[in-house]
Every structure is written in C-alpha cells, then in structure tokens.
PDB file of C-alpha atoms and ligand atoms in Angstrom:
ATOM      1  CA  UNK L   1      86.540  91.561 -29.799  1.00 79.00           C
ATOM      2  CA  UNK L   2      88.708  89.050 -31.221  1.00 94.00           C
ATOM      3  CA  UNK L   3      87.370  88.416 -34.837  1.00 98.00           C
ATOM      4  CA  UNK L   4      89.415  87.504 -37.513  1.00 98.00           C
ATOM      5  CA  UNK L   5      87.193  89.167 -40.381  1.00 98.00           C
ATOM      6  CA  UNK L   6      87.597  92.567 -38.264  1.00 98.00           C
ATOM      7  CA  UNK L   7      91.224  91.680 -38.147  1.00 98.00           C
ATOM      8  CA  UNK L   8      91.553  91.148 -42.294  1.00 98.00           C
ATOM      9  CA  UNK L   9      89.430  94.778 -42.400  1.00 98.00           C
ATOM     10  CA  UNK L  10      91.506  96.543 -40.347  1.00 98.00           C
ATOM     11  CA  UNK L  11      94.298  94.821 -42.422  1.00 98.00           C
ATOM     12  CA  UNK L  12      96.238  93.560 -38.965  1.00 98.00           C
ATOM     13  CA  UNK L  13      95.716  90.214 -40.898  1.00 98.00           C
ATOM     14  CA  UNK L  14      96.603  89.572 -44.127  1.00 98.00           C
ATOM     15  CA  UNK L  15      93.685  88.352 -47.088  1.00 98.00           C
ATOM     16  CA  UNK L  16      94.291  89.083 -50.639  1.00 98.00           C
ATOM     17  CA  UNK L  17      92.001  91.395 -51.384  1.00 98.00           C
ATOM     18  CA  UNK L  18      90.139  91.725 -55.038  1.00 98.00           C
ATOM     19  CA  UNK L  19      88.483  94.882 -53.737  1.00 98.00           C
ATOM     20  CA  UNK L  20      87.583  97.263 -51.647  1.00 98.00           C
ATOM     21  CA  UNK L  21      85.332 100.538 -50.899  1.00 98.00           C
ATOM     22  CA  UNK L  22      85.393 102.854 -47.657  1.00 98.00           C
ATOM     23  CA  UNK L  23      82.783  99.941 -45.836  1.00 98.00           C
ATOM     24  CA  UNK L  24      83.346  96.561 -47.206  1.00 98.00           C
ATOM     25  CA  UNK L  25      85.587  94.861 -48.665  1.00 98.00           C
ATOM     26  CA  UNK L  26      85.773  91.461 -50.928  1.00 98.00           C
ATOM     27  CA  UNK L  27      88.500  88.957 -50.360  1.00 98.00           C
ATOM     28  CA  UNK L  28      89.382  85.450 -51.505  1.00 98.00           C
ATOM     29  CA  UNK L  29      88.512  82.629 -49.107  1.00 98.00           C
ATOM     30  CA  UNK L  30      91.538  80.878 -47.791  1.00 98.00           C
ATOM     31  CA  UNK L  31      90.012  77.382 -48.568  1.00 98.00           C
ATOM     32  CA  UNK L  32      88.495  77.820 -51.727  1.00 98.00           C
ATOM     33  CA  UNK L  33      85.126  75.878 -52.089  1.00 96.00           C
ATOM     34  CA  UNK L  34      85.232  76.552 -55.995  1.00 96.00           C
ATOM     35  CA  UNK L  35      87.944  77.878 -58.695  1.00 97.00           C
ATOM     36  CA  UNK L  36      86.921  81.316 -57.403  1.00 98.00           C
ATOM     37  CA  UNK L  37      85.733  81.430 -53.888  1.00 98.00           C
ATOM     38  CA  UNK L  38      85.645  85.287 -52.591  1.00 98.00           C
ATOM     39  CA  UNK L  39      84.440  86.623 -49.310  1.00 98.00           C
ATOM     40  CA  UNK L  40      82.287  90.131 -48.798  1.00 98.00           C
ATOM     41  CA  UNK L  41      82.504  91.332 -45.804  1.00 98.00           C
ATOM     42  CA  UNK L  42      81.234  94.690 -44.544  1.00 98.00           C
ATOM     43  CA  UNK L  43      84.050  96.422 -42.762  1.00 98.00           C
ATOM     44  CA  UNK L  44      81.812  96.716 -39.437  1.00 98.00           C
ATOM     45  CA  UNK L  45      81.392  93.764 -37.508  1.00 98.00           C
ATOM     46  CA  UNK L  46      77.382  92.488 -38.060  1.00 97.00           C
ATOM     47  CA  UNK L  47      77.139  88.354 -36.634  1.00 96.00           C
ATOM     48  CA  UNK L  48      74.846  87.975 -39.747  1.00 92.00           C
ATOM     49  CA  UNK L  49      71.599  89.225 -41.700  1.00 88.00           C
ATOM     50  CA  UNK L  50      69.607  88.561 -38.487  1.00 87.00           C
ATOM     51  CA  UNK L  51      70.962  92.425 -37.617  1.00 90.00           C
ATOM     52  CA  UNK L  52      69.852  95.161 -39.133  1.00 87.00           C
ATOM     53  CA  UNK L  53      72.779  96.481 -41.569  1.00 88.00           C
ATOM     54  CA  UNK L  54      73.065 100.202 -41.897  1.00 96.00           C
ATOM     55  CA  UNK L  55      71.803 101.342 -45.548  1.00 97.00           C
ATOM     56  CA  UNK L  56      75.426 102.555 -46.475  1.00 97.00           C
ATOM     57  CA  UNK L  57      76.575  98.988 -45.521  1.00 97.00           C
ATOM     58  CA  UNK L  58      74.493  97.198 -47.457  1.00 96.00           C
ATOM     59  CA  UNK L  59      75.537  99.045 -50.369  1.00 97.00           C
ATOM     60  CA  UNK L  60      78.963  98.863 -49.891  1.00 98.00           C
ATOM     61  CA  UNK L  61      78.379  95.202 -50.206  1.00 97.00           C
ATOM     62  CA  UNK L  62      76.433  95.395 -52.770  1.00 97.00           C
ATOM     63  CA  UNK L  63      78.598  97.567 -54.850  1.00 98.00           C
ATOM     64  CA  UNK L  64      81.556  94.958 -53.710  1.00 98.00           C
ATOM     65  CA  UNK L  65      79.661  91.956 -55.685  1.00 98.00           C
ATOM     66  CA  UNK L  66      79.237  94.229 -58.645  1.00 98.00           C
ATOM     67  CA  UNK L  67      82.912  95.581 -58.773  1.00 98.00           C
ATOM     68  CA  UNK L  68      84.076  91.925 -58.261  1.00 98.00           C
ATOM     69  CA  UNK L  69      81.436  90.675 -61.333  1.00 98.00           C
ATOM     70  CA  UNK L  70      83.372  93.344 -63.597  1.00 97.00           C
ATOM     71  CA  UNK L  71      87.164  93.522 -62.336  1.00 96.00           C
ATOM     72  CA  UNK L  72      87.244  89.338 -63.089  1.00 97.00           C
ATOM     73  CA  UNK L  73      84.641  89.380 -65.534  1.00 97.00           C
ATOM     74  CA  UNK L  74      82.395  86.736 -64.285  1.00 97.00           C
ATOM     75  CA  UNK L  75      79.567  85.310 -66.525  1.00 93.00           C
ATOM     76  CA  UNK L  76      77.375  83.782 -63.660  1.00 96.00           C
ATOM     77  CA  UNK L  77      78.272  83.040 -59.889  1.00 97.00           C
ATOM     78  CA  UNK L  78      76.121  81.881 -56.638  1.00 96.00           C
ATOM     79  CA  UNK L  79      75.856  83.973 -53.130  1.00 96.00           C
ATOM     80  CA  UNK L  80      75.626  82.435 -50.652  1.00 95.00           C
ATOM     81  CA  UNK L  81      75.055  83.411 -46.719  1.00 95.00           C
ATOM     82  CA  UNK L  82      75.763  80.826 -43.909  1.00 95.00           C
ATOM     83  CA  UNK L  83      73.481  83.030 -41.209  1.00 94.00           C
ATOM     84  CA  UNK L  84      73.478  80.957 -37.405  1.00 94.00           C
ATOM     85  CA  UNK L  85      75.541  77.720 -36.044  1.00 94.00           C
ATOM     86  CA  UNK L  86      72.749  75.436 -37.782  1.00 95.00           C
ATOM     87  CA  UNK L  87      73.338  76.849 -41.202  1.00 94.00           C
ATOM     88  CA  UNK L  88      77.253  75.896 -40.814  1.00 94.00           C
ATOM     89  CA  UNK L  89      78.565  79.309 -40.060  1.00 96.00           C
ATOM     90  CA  UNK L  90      82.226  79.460 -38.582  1.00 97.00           C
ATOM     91  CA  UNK L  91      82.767  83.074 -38.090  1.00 97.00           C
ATOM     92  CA  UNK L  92      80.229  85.308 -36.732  1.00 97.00           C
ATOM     93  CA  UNK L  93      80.911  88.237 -38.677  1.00 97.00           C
ATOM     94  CA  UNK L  94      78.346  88.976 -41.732  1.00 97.00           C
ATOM     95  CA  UNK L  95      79.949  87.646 -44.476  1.00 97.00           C
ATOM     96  CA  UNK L  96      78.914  86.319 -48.389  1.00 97.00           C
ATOM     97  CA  UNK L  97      80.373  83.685 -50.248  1.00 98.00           C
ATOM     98  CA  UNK L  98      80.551  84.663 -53.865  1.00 98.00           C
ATOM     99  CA  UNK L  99      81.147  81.313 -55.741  1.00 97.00           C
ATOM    100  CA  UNK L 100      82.204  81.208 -59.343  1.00 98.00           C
ATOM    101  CA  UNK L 101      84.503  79.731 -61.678  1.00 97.00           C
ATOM    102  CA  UNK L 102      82.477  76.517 -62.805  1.00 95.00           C
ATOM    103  CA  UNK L 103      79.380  75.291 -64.142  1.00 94.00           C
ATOM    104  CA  UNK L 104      77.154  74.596 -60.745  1.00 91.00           C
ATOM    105  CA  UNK L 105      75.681  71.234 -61.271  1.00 85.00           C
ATOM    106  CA  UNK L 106      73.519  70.823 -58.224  1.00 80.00           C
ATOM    107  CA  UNK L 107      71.019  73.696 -57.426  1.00 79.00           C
ATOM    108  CA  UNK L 108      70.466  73.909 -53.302  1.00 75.00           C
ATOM    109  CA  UNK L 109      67.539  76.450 -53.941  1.00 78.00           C
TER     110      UNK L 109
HETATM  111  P1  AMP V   1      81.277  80.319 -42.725  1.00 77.92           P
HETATM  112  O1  AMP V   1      81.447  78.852 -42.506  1.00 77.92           O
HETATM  113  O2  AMP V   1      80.109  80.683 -43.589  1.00 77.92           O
HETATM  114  O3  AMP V   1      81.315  81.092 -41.424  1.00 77.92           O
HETATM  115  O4  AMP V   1      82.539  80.753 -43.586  1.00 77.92           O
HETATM  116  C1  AMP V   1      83.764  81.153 -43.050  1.00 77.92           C
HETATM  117  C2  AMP V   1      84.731  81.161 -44.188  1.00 77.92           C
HETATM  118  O5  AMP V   1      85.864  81.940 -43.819  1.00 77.92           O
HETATM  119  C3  AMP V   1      85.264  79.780 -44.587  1.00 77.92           C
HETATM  120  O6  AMP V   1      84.958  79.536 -45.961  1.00 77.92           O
HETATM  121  C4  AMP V   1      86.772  79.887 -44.340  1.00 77.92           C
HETATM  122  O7  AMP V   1      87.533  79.176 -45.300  1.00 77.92           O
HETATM  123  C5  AMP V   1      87.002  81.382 -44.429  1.00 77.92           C
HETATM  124  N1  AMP V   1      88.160  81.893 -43.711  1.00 77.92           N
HETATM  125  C6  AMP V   1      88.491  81.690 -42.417  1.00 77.92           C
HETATM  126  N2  AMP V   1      89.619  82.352 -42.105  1.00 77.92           N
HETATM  127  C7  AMP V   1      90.013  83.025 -43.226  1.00 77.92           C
HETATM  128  C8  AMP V   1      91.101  83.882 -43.551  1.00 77.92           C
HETATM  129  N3  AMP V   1      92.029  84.219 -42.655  1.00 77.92           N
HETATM  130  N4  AMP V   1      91.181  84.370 -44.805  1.00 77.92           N
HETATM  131  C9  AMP V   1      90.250  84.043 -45.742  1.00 77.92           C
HETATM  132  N5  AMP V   1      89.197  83.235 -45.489  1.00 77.92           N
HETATM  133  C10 AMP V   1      89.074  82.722 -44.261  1.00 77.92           C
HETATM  134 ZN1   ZN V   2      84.138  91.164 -36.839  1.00 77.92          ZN
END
C-alpha cells in the first residue's frame, strides 16, 4: 500500500517526531496550521474512526496526546479528526491533528 503516514511509521520517510510508543507515534505536520501543529498517528494503517481501532491502539494514541501535553508543556490545545473526503481529509490513514500554540478565537464545535 503506498501511504505516506505508513511510510513516516516505518521511518522510510522522514517526520520529526515529538514522540513515540511501540503503536503510535506523534509527529509535527509539515504545513503547520498553528504555532504547534502535531500529527498522531497509530502505527497501523486505520482510513479513519469509521474502523474499529484495536483497544491497544487507541491507547497508544491516547497516551501519545498525553506525553505530547507534558514533554512541550501545553496549557490548552484542540483535536481535531478530518474522518471521509467531505470532512477535507487528504490521507486516508487515521490520523489527529493536535493544534496548540495560540489562543483559538473561533470555536467550530
Ligand atoms: P488531512 O487533510 O486531515 O488528511 O491531513 C493530512 C495532513 O498531513 C495535512 O495537515 C498535511 O500537511 C500533513 N502531511 C502530509 N504529508 C506530510 C508529511 N510528509 N509529514 C508531515 N505532515 C504531512
Ligand atoms: Zn497507512
């Protein structure tokens, strides 16, 4: 399968990484949307949240957004998951945006 976020997990490609556990990893976005713009990935290749994640993937990710909240010491920050085409996703392999960095002035939800 050619997908580039299996590519950065398998580390063929090149991301700079902020962190990483045995299943996911976290990653900053290569065109930054805010001052910090970081990707979670889980290493296995899910399209989106319409599969069902294993359990031990979903904490991996989970424990991903926690070690990144601690190792930069962020205050608050917004998740956010592009799941389908008609929600704007690009690449088809789960991913979340963790946004920080900024005061967020306009609230989507
Ligand atoms: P989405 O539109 O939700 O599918 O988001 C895909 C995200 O992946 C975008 O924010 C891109 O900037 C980001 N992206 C694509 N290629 C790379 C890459 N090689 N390294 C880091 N981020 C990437
Ligand atoms: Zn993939």
């Amino acid at each position: 399968m050619n997908c580039i976020f299996c590519k950065i997990a398998s580390k063929e490609i090149q991301s700079r990484i902020v962190y990483e556990n045995e299943r996911a990893m976290a990653f900053y976005d290569i065109n930054p949307q805010s001052p910090i713009h970081i990707l979670i990935i889980p290493k296995k290749h899910y399209e989106n949240l319409f599969e069902v994640v294993d359990k031990e993937d979903s904490d991996a990710i989970l424990d991903c957004i926690k070690r990144v909240v601690e190792t930069l010491g962020i205050k608050h920050y917004r998740l956010v998951s592009n799941a389908g085409k008609g929600a704007g996703q690009e690449v088809f392999h789960l991913h979340l945006h963790f946004l920080a960095g900024k005061v967020f002035s306009a609230k989507t939800v």
